[in-house]
CSV table of C-alpha atoms in Angstrom, one decimal:
chain,number,residue,atom,x,y,z
Z,1095,UNK,CA,-75.7,-48.1,-16.5
Z,1096,UNK,CA,-72.8,-45.9,-15.1
Z,1097,UNK,CA,-73.2,-43.5,-17.8
Z,1098,UNK,CA,-77.0,-43.1,-16.8
Z,1099,UNK,CA,-76.9,-42.1,-13.2
Z,1100,UNK,CA,-73.6,-40.3,-14.2
Z,1101,UNK,CA,-76.2,-37.7,-16.5
Z,1102,UNK,CA,-78.3,-38.2,-13.4
Z,1103,UNK,CA,-76.4,-37.2,-10.3
Z,1104,UNK,CA,-75.0,-34.0,-12.4
Z,1105,UNK,CA,-78.1,-33.0,-14.4
Z,1106,UNK,CA,-80.2,-32.4,-10.6
Z,1107,UNK,CA,-83.3,-31.0,-11.8
Z,1108,UNK,CA,-83.6,-32.7,-15.0
Z,1109,UNK,CA,-83.6,-36.1,-12.6
Z,1110,UNK,CA,-86.0,-34.3,-10.0
Z,1111,UNK,CA,-88.3,-33.5,-13.4
Z,1112,UNK,CA,-88.4,-36.7,-14.8
Z,1113,UNK,CA,-88.8,-38.4,-11.4
Z,1114,UNK,CA,-91.9,-36.4,-10.7
Z,1115,UNK,CA,-93.7,-37.1,-13.7
Z,1116,UNK,CA,-93.7,-40.1,-13.5
Z,1117,UNK,CA,-94.7,-40.4,-10.1
Z,1118,UNK,CA,-97.9,-37.6,-10.6
Z,1119,UNK,CA,-98.7,-39.3,-13.6
Z,1120,UNK,CA,-98.6,-42.7,-11.7
Z,1121,UNK,CA,-100.8,-41.5,-9.1
Z,1122,UNK,CA,-103.2,-40.1,-11.2
Z,1123,UNK,CA,-103.6,-42.9,-13.8
Z,1124,UNK,CA,-104.1,-45.2,-10.0
Z,1125,UNK,CA,-106.9,-42.5,-9.5
Z,1126,UNK,CA,-108.7,-42.0,-12.2
Z,1127,UNK,CA,-107.9,-45.0,-14.4
Z,1128,UNK,CA,-109.8,-45.4,-17.4
Z,1129,UNK,CA,-111.6,-42.6,-16.7
Z,1130,UNK,CA,-108.6,-40.4,-18.2
Z,1131,UNK,CA,-105.2,-42.9,-19.8
Z,1132,UNK,CA,-107.5,-44.9,-21.7
Z,1133,UNK,CA,-106.2,-45.3,-25.1
Z,1134,UNK,CA,-108.2,-42.5,-26.6
Z,1135,UNK,CA,-107.3,-40.8,-23.3
Z,1136,UNK,CA,-104.2,-39.9,-24.3
Z,1137,UNK,CA,-105.1,-39.4,-28.1
Z,1138,UNK,CA,-107.0,-36.4,-26.6
Z,1139,UNK,CA,-104.2,-35.8,-24.7
Z,1140,UNK,CA,-101.6,-35.7,-26.9
Z,1141,UNK,CA,-103.3,-33.3,-29.4
Z,1142,UNK,CA,-104.0,-31.2,-26.8
Z,1143,UNK,CA,-100.4,-31.0,-25.8
Z,1144,UNK,CA,-99.5,-30.4,-29.5
Z,1145,UNK,CA,-101.0,-26.7,-29.5
Z,1146,UNK,CA,-98.8,-25.4,-26.2
Z,1147,UNK,CA,-95.9,-27.7,-26.9
Z,1148,UNK,CA,-95.0,-26.1,-29.0
Z,1149,UNK,CA,-95.7,-22.5,-29.0
Z,1150,UNK,CA,-94.2,-23.6,-25.4
Z,1151,UNK,CA,-90.6,-24.8,-28.0
Z,1152,UNK,CA,-90.6,-20.8,-28.9
Z,1153,UNK,CA,-91.1,-20.1,-25.5
Z,1154,UNK,CA,-88.1,-22.1,-24.8
Z,1155,UNK,CA,-85.7,-20.6,-27.1
Z,1156,UNK,CA,-86.2,-16.9,-25.9
Z,1157,UNK,CA,-85.5,-18.7,-23.0
Z,1158,UNK,CA,-82.1,-18.7,-24.1
Z,1159,UNK,CA,-81.0,-16.3,-24.8
Z,1160,UNK,CA,-81.8,-14.6,-22.2
Z,1161,UNK,CA,-85.4,-12.7,-23.2
Z,1162,UNK,CA,-89.1,-13.8,-23.1
Z,1163,UNK,CA,-91.7,-14.0,-25.9
Z,1164,UNK,CA,-95.2,-12.6,-25.0
Z,1165,UNK,CA,-96.7,-12.0,-28.2
Z,1166,UNK,CA,-96.3,-15.6,-29.2
Z,1167,UNK,CA,-99.8,-16.1,-28.4
Z,1168,UNK,CA,-100.7,-13.8,-30.6
Z,1169,UNK,CA,-98.7,-14.4,-33.3
Z,1170,UNK,CA,-100.1,-17.4,-33.6
Z,1171,UNK,CA,-103.7,-15.7,-33.0
Z,1172,UNK,CA,-102.5,-13.6,-36.2
Z,1173,UNK,CA,-101.0,-16.2,-38.6
Z,1174,UNK,CA,-104.2,-18.4,-38.4
Z,1175,UNK,CA,-106.4,-15.6,-38.4
Z,1176,UNK,CA,-103.9,-14.9,-41.3
Z,1177,UNK,CA,-104.7,-18.8,-42.8
Z,1178,UNK,CA,-108.2,-18.9,-42.0
Z,1179,UNK,CA,-109.2,-16.1,-44.2
Z,1180,UNK,CA,-106.8,-17.7,-46.9
Z,1181,UNK,CA,-109.7,-21.1,-47.4
Z,1182,UNK,CA,-112.5,-19.4,-46.3
Z,1183,UNK,CA,-113.6,-18.1,-49.1
Z,1184,UNK,CA,-113.7,-14.5,-48.5
Z,1185,UNK,CA,-111.0,-13.8,-50.4
Z,1186,UNK,CA,-111.5,-16.9,-53.0
Z,1187,UNK,CA,-114.5,-18.2,-53.3
Z,1188,UNK,CA,-113.2,-21.7,-52.4
Z,1189,UNK,CA,-114.3,-24.5,-55.3
Z,1190,UNK,CA,-113.4,-28.7,-55.6
Z,1191,UNK,CA,-111.4,-27.1,-58.3
Z,1192,UNK,CA,-109.0,-24.4,-55.8
Z,1193,UNK,CA,-109.2,-26.2,-52.2
Z,1194,UNK,CA,-105.6,-28.6,-53.3
Z,1195,UNK,CA,-104.1,-24.8,-53.3
Z,1196,UNK,CA,-106.0,-23.1,-51.5
Z,1197,UNK,CA,-105.0,-26.2,-49.2
Z,1198,UNK,CA,-101.3,-25.1,-49.3
Z,1199,UNK,CA,-102.4,-21.5,-49.7
Z,1200,UNK,CA,-103.2,-22.0,-46.2
Z,1201,UNK,CA,-100.5,-23.3,-44.8
Z,1202,UNK,CA,-97.8,-21.0,-46.7
Z,1203,UNK,CA,-100.1,-18.4,-44.8
Z,1204,UNK,CA,-99.4,-19.3,-40.8
Z,1205,UNK,CA,-95.6,-19.7,-41.7
Z,1206,UNK,CA,-95.2,-16.7,-43.4
Z,1207,UNK,CA,-96.8,-14.2,-40.8
Z,1208,UNK,CA,-95.1,-16.5,-37.9
Z,1209,UNK,CA,-91.6,-15.8,-40.0
Z,1210,UNK,CA,-92.8,-11.7,-40.6
Z,1211,UNK,CA,-93.8,-12.3,-36.5
Z,1212,UNK,CA,-91.1,-13.1,-35.7
Z,1213,UNK,CA,-88.8,-10.8,-37.8
Z,1214,UNK,CA,-90.6,-8.0,-36.2
Z,1215,UNK,CA,-89.6,-9.1,-32.7
Z,1216,UNK,CA,-85.3,-10.3,-33.3
Z,1217,UNK,CA,-85.7,-6.5,-36.0
Z,1218,UNK,CA,-86.8,-4.9,-32.4
Z,1219,UNK,CA,-84.9,-6.2,-29.9
Z,1220,UNK,CA,-81.5,-6.9,-31.5
Z,1221,UNK,CA,-81.6,-3.6,-34.2
Z,1222,UNK,CA,-83.5,-0.2,-31.5
Z,1223,UNK,CA,-81.7,-2.0,-28.7
Z,1224,UNK,CA,-85.2,-2.6,-26.2
Z,1225,UNK,CA,-86.3,-5.3,-23.9
Z,1226,UNK,CA,-87.0,-8.2,-24.8
Z,1227,UNK,CA,-90.3,-8.2,-22.6
Z,1228,UNK,CA,-91.3,-5.3,-23.4
Z,1229,UNK,CA,-90.6,-5.9,-26.9
Z,1230,UNK,CA,-92.6,-8.5,-27.3
Z,1231,UNK,CA,-95.0,-6.9,-25.1
Z,1232,UNK,CA,-95.8,-4.2,-27.2
Z,1233,UNK,CA,-96.0,-6.5,-30.7
Z,1234,UNK,CA,-98.6,-8.7,-28.5
Z,1235,UNK,CA,-100.7,-5.5,-28.6
Z,1236,UNK,CA,-99.3,-4.7,-31.7
Z,1237,UNK,CA,-100.1,-8.1,-33.5
Z,1238,UNK,CA,-104.2,-8.6,-31.3
Z,1239,UNK,CA,-104.8,-5.2,-32.4
Z,1240,UNK,CA,-104.3,-6.2,-36.0
Z,1241,UNK,CA,-105.9,-9.5,-35.7
Z,1242,UNK,CA,-108.8,-7.7,-34.0
Z,1243,UNK,CA,-109.2,-4.6,-36.6
Z,1244,UNK,CA,-109.1,-7.6,-39.8
Z,1245,UNK,CA,-112.1,-10.2,-37.8
Z,1246,UNK,CA,-113.9,-7.1,-35.7
Z,1247,UNK,CA,-113.7,-9.9,-32.9
Z,1248,UNK,CA,-115.7,-12.0,-35.2
Z,1249,UNK,CA,-113.9,-16.1,-36.0
Z,1250,UNK,CA,-112.9,-17.0,-39.6
Z,1251,UNK,CA,-113.8,-19.8,-40.8
Z,1252,UNK,CA,-112.4,-22.3,-42.5
Z,1253,UNK,CA,-114.4,-23.7,-46.1
Z,1254,UNK,CA,-111.2,-25.9,-47.3
Z,1255,UNK,CA,-112.5,-29.4,-46.9
Z,1256,UNK,CA,-109.4,-31.5,-45.6
Z,1257,UNK,CA,-107.1,-29.3,-43.4
Z,1258,UNK,CA,-109.9,-30.3,-40.0
Z,1259,UNK,CA,-107.8,-33.7,-41.1
Z,1260,UNK,CA,-104.6,-33.2,-40.3
Z,1261,UNK,CA,-105.9,-33.0,-36.0
Z,1262,UNK,CA,-108.2,-36.1,-36.9
Z,1263,UNK,CA,-106.0,-38.5,-39.1
Z,1264,UNK,CA,-103.2,-40.3,-37.3
Z,1265,UNK,CA,-99.7,-42.2,-38.2
Z,1266,UNK,CA,-100.5,-45.3,-36.4
Z,1267,UNK,CA,-101.9,-44.5,-32.3
Z,1268,UNK,CA,-100.7,-41.2,-32.5
Z,1269,UNK,CA,-102.6,-38.9,-34.0
Z,1270,UNK,CA,-100.1,-36.6,-37.1
Z,1271,UNK,CA,-100.0,-33.5,-34.9
Z,1272,UNK,CA,-98.5,-34.9,-32.0
Z,1273,UNK,CA,-95.9,-36.8,-34.6
Z,1274,UNK,CA,-95.8,-33.1,-35.8
Z,1275,UNK,CA,-94.1,-31.9,-32.5
Z,1276,UNK,CA,-92.4,-34.9,-31.7
Z,1277,UNK,CA,-90.5,-34.3,-34.9
Z,1278,UNK,CA,-89.9,-30.3,-34.5
Z,1279,UNK,CA,-88.7,-31.3,-30.8
Z,1280,UNK,CA,-85.8,-33.6,-32.7
Z,1281,UNK,CA,-85.4,-30.5,-34.5
Z,1282,UNK,CA,-84.9,-27.7,-32.1
Z,1283,UNK,CA,-83.0,-30.3,-30.3
Z,1284,UNK,CA,-80.2,-31.1,-32.9
Z,1285,UNK,CA,-80.1,-27.6,-34.1
Z,1286,UNK,CA,-79.0,-26.7,-30.0
Z,1287,UNK,CA,-76.5,-29.1,-29.9
Z,1288,UNK,CA,-74.6,-30.2,-33.1
Z,1289,UNK,CA,-74.7,-26.7,-35.3
Z,1290,UNK,CA,-73.4,-23.7,-34.9
Z,1291,UNK,CA,-75.9,-21.4,-34.3
Z,1292,UNK,CA,-76.8,-23.7,-31.8
Z,1293,UNK,CA,-74.0,-23.8,-29.4
Z,1294,UNK,CA,-74.4,-19.3,-30.4
Z,1295,UNK,CA,-77.8,-18.8,-29.1
Z,1296,UNK,CA,-76.4,-20.8,-25.6
Z,1297,UNK,CA,-73.6,-17.9,-25.6
Z,1298,UNK,CA,-75.3,-15.2,-26.1
Z,1299,UNK,CA,-77.6,-16.3,-22.6
Z,1300,UNK,CA,-74.5,-16.8,-20.7
Z,1301,UNK,CA,-71.7,-14.0,-22.0
Z,1302,UNK,CA,-72.8,-11.9,-24.6
Z,1303,UNK,CA,-69.3,-10.8,-24.3
Z,1304,UNK,CA,-67.8,-13.5,-25.0
Z,1305,UNK,CA,-70.1,-14.3,-28.2
Z,1306,UNK,CA,-69.3,-10.3,-29.5
Z,1307,UNK,CA,-65.0,-11.6,-28.4
Z,1308,UNK,CA,-65.6,-14.8,-30.4
Z,1309,UNK,CA,-66.5,-12.1,-33.7
Z,1310,UNK,CA,-69.7,-14.0,-34.1
Z,1311,UNK,CA,-72.4,-11.1,-34.7
Z,1312,UNK,CA,-74.6,-11.2,-31.7
Z,1313,UNK,CA,-77.5,-9.2,-33.6
Z,1314,UNK,CA,-77.8,-12.1,-36.5
Z,1315,UNK,CA,-78.3,-14.4,-34.1
Z,1316,UNK,CA,-81.2,-12.3,-31.9
Z,1317,UNK,CA,-82.5,-12.2,-35.3
Z,1318,UNK,CA,-82.5,-15.7,-36.0
Z,1319,UNK,CA,-83.9,-16.8,-33.5
Z,1320,UNK,CA,-86.8,-15.2,-33.6
Z,1321,UNK,CA,-87.2,-16.4,-37.1
Z,1322,UNK,CA,-87.0,-20.0,-35.9
Z,1323,UNK,CA,-89.3,-18.7,-32.9
Z,1324,UNK,CA,-92.2,-17.3,-35.7
Z,1325,UNK,CA,-92.2,-20.7,-38.0
Z,1326,UNK,CA,-92.5,-23.4,-35.0
Z,1327,UNK,CA,-95.8,-20.1,-33.8
Z,1328,UNK,CA,-97.5,-20.8,-36.7
Z,1329,UNK,CA,-97.1,-24.5,-36.9
Z,1330,UNK,CA,-99.2,-23.5,-34.1
Z,1331,UNK,CA,-101.3,-22.2,-35.7
Z,1332,UNK,CA,-101.9,-24.5,-38.3
Z,1333,UNK,CA,-102.7,-27.7,-35.7
Z,1334,UNK,CA,-104.9,-24.5,-33.5
Z,1335,UNK,CA,-107.1,-24.0,-36.2
Z,1336,UNK,CA,-106.9,-28.1,-37.7
Z,1337,UNK,CA,-108.6,-28.4,-34.5
Z,1338,UNK,CA,-111.3,-25.7,-34.3
Z,1339,UNK,CA,-111.7,-25.0,-38.3
Z,1340,UNK,CA,-111.6,-21.6,-37.6
Z,1341,UNK,CA,-109.5,-19.0,-35.3
Z,1342,UNK,CA,-110.5,-15.9,-34.2
Z,1343,UNK,CA,-108.4,-13.2,-32.1
Z,1344,UNK,CA,-107.6,-14.2,-27.9
Z,1345,UNK,CA,-107.6,-18.1,-28.6
Z,1346,UNK,CA,-105.3,-20.0,-27.0
Z,1347,UNK,CA,-105.0,-16.9,-23.8
Z,1348,UNK,CA,-104.2,-19.8,-21.3
Z,1349,UNK,CA,-101.8,-21.0,-23.2
Z,1350,UNK,CA,-98.9,-18.1,-22.2
Z,1351,UNK,CA,-98.9,-18.7,-18.8
Z,1352,UNK,CA,-98.6,-21.7,-19.0
Z,1353,UNK,CA,-95.2,-22.0,-22.2
Z,1354,UNK,CA,-93.6,-19.7,-19.1
Z,1355,UNK,CA,-94.5,-22.7,-16.7
Z,1356,UNK,CA,-92.8,-25.3,-18.7
Z,1357,UNK,CA,-90.6,-24.2,-19.7
Z,1358,UNK,CA,-89.6,-22.4,-16.3
Z,1359,UNK,CA,-90.0,-25.6,-14.7
Z,1360,UNK,CA,-88.3,-27.9,-17.3
Z,1361,UNK,CA,-84.6,-25.8,-16.1
Z,1362,UNK,CA,-84.7,-23.3,-18.5
Z,1363,UNK,CA,-82.9,-19.7,-17.0
Z,1364,UNK,CA,-85.0,-16.6,-17.3
Z,1365,UNK,CA,-81.4,-14.9,-17.4
Z,1366,UNK,CA,-80.3,-17.7,-21.1
Z,1367,UNK,CA,-77.5,-20.2,-21.3
Z,1368,UNK,CA,-79.1,-22.9,-19.8
Z,1369,UNK,CA,-82.0,-25.5,-20.6
Z,1370,UNK,CA,-83.2,-29.1,-22.0
Z,1371,UNK,CA,-85.4,-29.1,-25.1
Z,1372,UNK,CA,-85.6,-33.1,-23.1
Z,1373,UNK,CA,-86.1,-31.7,-19.6
Z,1374,UNK,CA,-88.7,-29.5,-21.2
Z,1375,UNK,CA,-90.4,-32.9,-23.1
Z,1376,UNK,CA,-91.1,-33.7,-19.7
Z,1377,UNK,CA,-92.9,-30.5,-18.7
Z,1378,UNK,CA,-94.9,-30.8,-21.2
Z,1379,UNK,CA,-96.6,-34.1,-20.6
Z,1380,UNK,CA,-96.5,-33.3,-16.3
Z,1381,UNK,CA,-98.4,-29.9,-17.0
Z,1382,UNK,CA,-100.8,-31.9,-20.4
Z,1383,UNK,CA,-101.2,-34.9,-17.9
Z,1384,UNK,CA,-102.5,-32.6,-14.6
Z,1385,UNK,CA,-104.4,-30.5,-16.8
Z,1386,UNK,CA,-106.3,-33.2,-18.0
Z,1387,UNK,CA,-107.0,-34.6,-14.6
Z,1388,UNK,CA,-108.4,-31.5,-13.3
Z,1389,UNK,CA,-110.8,-31.7,-16.1
Z,1390,UNK,CA,-112.3,-34.7,-14.5
Z,1391,UNK,CA,-111.4,-34.0,-11.2
Z,1392,UNK,CA,-114.3,-30.9,-12.3
Z,1393,UNK,CA,-112.5,-27.8,-12.1
Z,1394,UNK,CA,-112.7,-24.7,-13.4
Z,1395,UNK,CA,-110.4,-23.3,-16.2
Z,1396,UNK,CA,-110.9,-19.9,-13.3
Z,1397,UNK,CA,-109.1,-22.9,-10.5
Z,1398,UNK,CA,-106.5,-24.1,-13.5
Z,1399,UNK,CA,-105.4,-21.2,-13.6
Z,1400,UNK,CA,-104.6,-20.5,-10.3
Z,1401,UNK,CA,-103.4,-23.3,-9.7
Z,1402,UNK,CA,-100.7,-22.6,-13.0
Z,1403,UNK,CA,-100.3,-19.8,-11.4
Z,1404,UNK,CA,-99.3,-20.8,-7.8
Z,1405,UNK,CA,-96.8,-24.0,-9.5
Z,1406,UNK,CA,-95.1,-21.2,-11.5
Z,1407,UNK,CA,-94.3,-19.1,-8.3
Z,1408,UNK,CA,-93.1,-22.5,-6.3
Z,1409,UNK,CA,-91.0,-23.9,-8.9
Z,1410,UNK,CA,-89.3,-20.5,-8.8
Z,1411,UNK,CA,-89.0,-20.4,-5.4
Z,1412,UNK,CA,-87.5,-24.2,-5.5
Z,1413,UNK,CA,-85.7,-23.3,-7.9
Z,1414,UNK,CA,-83.9,-20.3,-6.2
Z,1415,UNK,CA,-82.9,-21.8,-3.1
Z,1416,UNK,CA,-81.6,-25.4,-4.9
Z,1417,UNK,CA,-79.8,-23.1,-7.3
Z,1418,UNK,CA,-78.6,-21.1,-4.4
Z,1419,UNK,CA,-75.7,-22.6,-3.3
Z,1420,UNK,CA,-74.2,-23.9,-7.2
Z,1421,UNK,CA,-74.3,-20.0,-8.4
Z,1422,UNK,CA,-71.4,-19.0,-5.3
Z,1423,UNK,CA,-68.4,-17.5,-7.1
Z,1424,UNK,CA,-70.5,-16.1,-10.4
Z,1425,UNK,CA,-71.1,-12.5,-12.3
Z,1426,UNK,CA,-74.4,-11.1,-10.7
Z,1427,UNK,CA,-76.5,-10.1,-13.2
Z,1428,UNK,CA,-78.9,-6.9,-14.0
Z,1429,UNK,CA,-81.6,-6.8,-13.7
Z,1430,UNK,CA,-82.0,-6.8,-18.2
Z,1431,UNK,CA,-79.8,-10.4,-17.8
Z,1432,UNK,CA,-76.5,-8.8,-18.9
Z,1433,UNK,CA,-73.4,-10.1,-17.6
Z,1434,UNK,CA,-71.9,-8.1,-14.5
Z,1435,UNK,CA,-67.8,-8.1,-14.9
Z,1436,UNK,CA,-65.8,-7.2,-11.7
Z,1437,UNK,CA,-64.0,-4.4,-10.7
Z,1438,UNK,CA,-61.2,-3.9,-13.2
Z,1439,UNK,CA,-62.1,-6.0,-16.1
Z,1440,UNK,CA,-64.2,-5.8,-18.3
Z,1441,UNK,CA,-66.4,-2.7,-17.6
Z,1442,UNK,CA,-70.2,-3.1,-17.2
Z,1443,UNK,CA,-72.1,-4.0,-20.6
Z,1444,UNK,CA,-75.8,-3.6,-21.4
Z,1445,UNK,CA,-78.3,-5.8,-21.7
Z,1446,UNK,CA,-78.7,-8.1,-24.1
Z,1447,UNK,CA,-80.9,-6.8,-25.8
Z,1448,UNK,CA,-78.3,-3.9,-26.9
Z,1449,UNK,CA,-76.0,-6.6,-27.0
Z,1450,UNK,CA,-73.6,-6.1,-31.0
């Protein structure tokens, strides 16, 4: 018990988020009851949160390095389009004999496409020293353009029977896609806390100069991080096309704002080096509960986007004032996320995008 209370006192951001999530969920349960919080309602929420939850993990990894990935939704759209084409019968006719092979092919295509999008982002950021916000803005437009050129803006339907069952299957009361999200959460959490690669991600976000002086190859850290982001984006694409049984460019555009909101709400530092996967889990629960409740109250999608935007601004302002006393005495950071050393020690270094 003492260890638990000590942990809560040490991590105030997590404590506030956890208490807020519990209080808001309980209040909404009292207001809406079985309209939202029935077994079927909770299962529906868990399926929905699996889509943008995977994208939020990807965004969190980017922020841990002091960057941001604006291309995750576009990359998921491209991965979904490519996988849907593989299973649509337009390239390989779908028959009963080869449906299983095309099922596997669709999954592989989604993952490989996601991996390649992450690799491209990583190479641009690490090798060309382009700031992450500009690099991923450019690739976001690129991925969207490729998808539009391939599909001419039309949806690509899936003819492989059984692929949509991924979103319908359950392990006990838990939907399969939600179990996939939990597995990814655990895997990424263990990677960040128990492996050398994970520690390097945190160190790069906190102090890329120290990481370089330790002998680590910072370029490789960035490239591998964005490749991991790409794989997770590919998994998100699989979940999306399984639920919709089709894919089109532009699907889930609102997820970009929601993922940034979830990551910031979870206490991830936009300058890098700070963020806990368990906090992101609470943030996702809070946002999904609010989203479903707003639908039950009859809010329009436009009103939802307004609320998400206001929440993001509010969280950033509150986080600034809560953390301001703790920031005293720290080295200032430049606008690109690089560490600016005080006079007389190290010279001012370039942004993380240009670290070697």
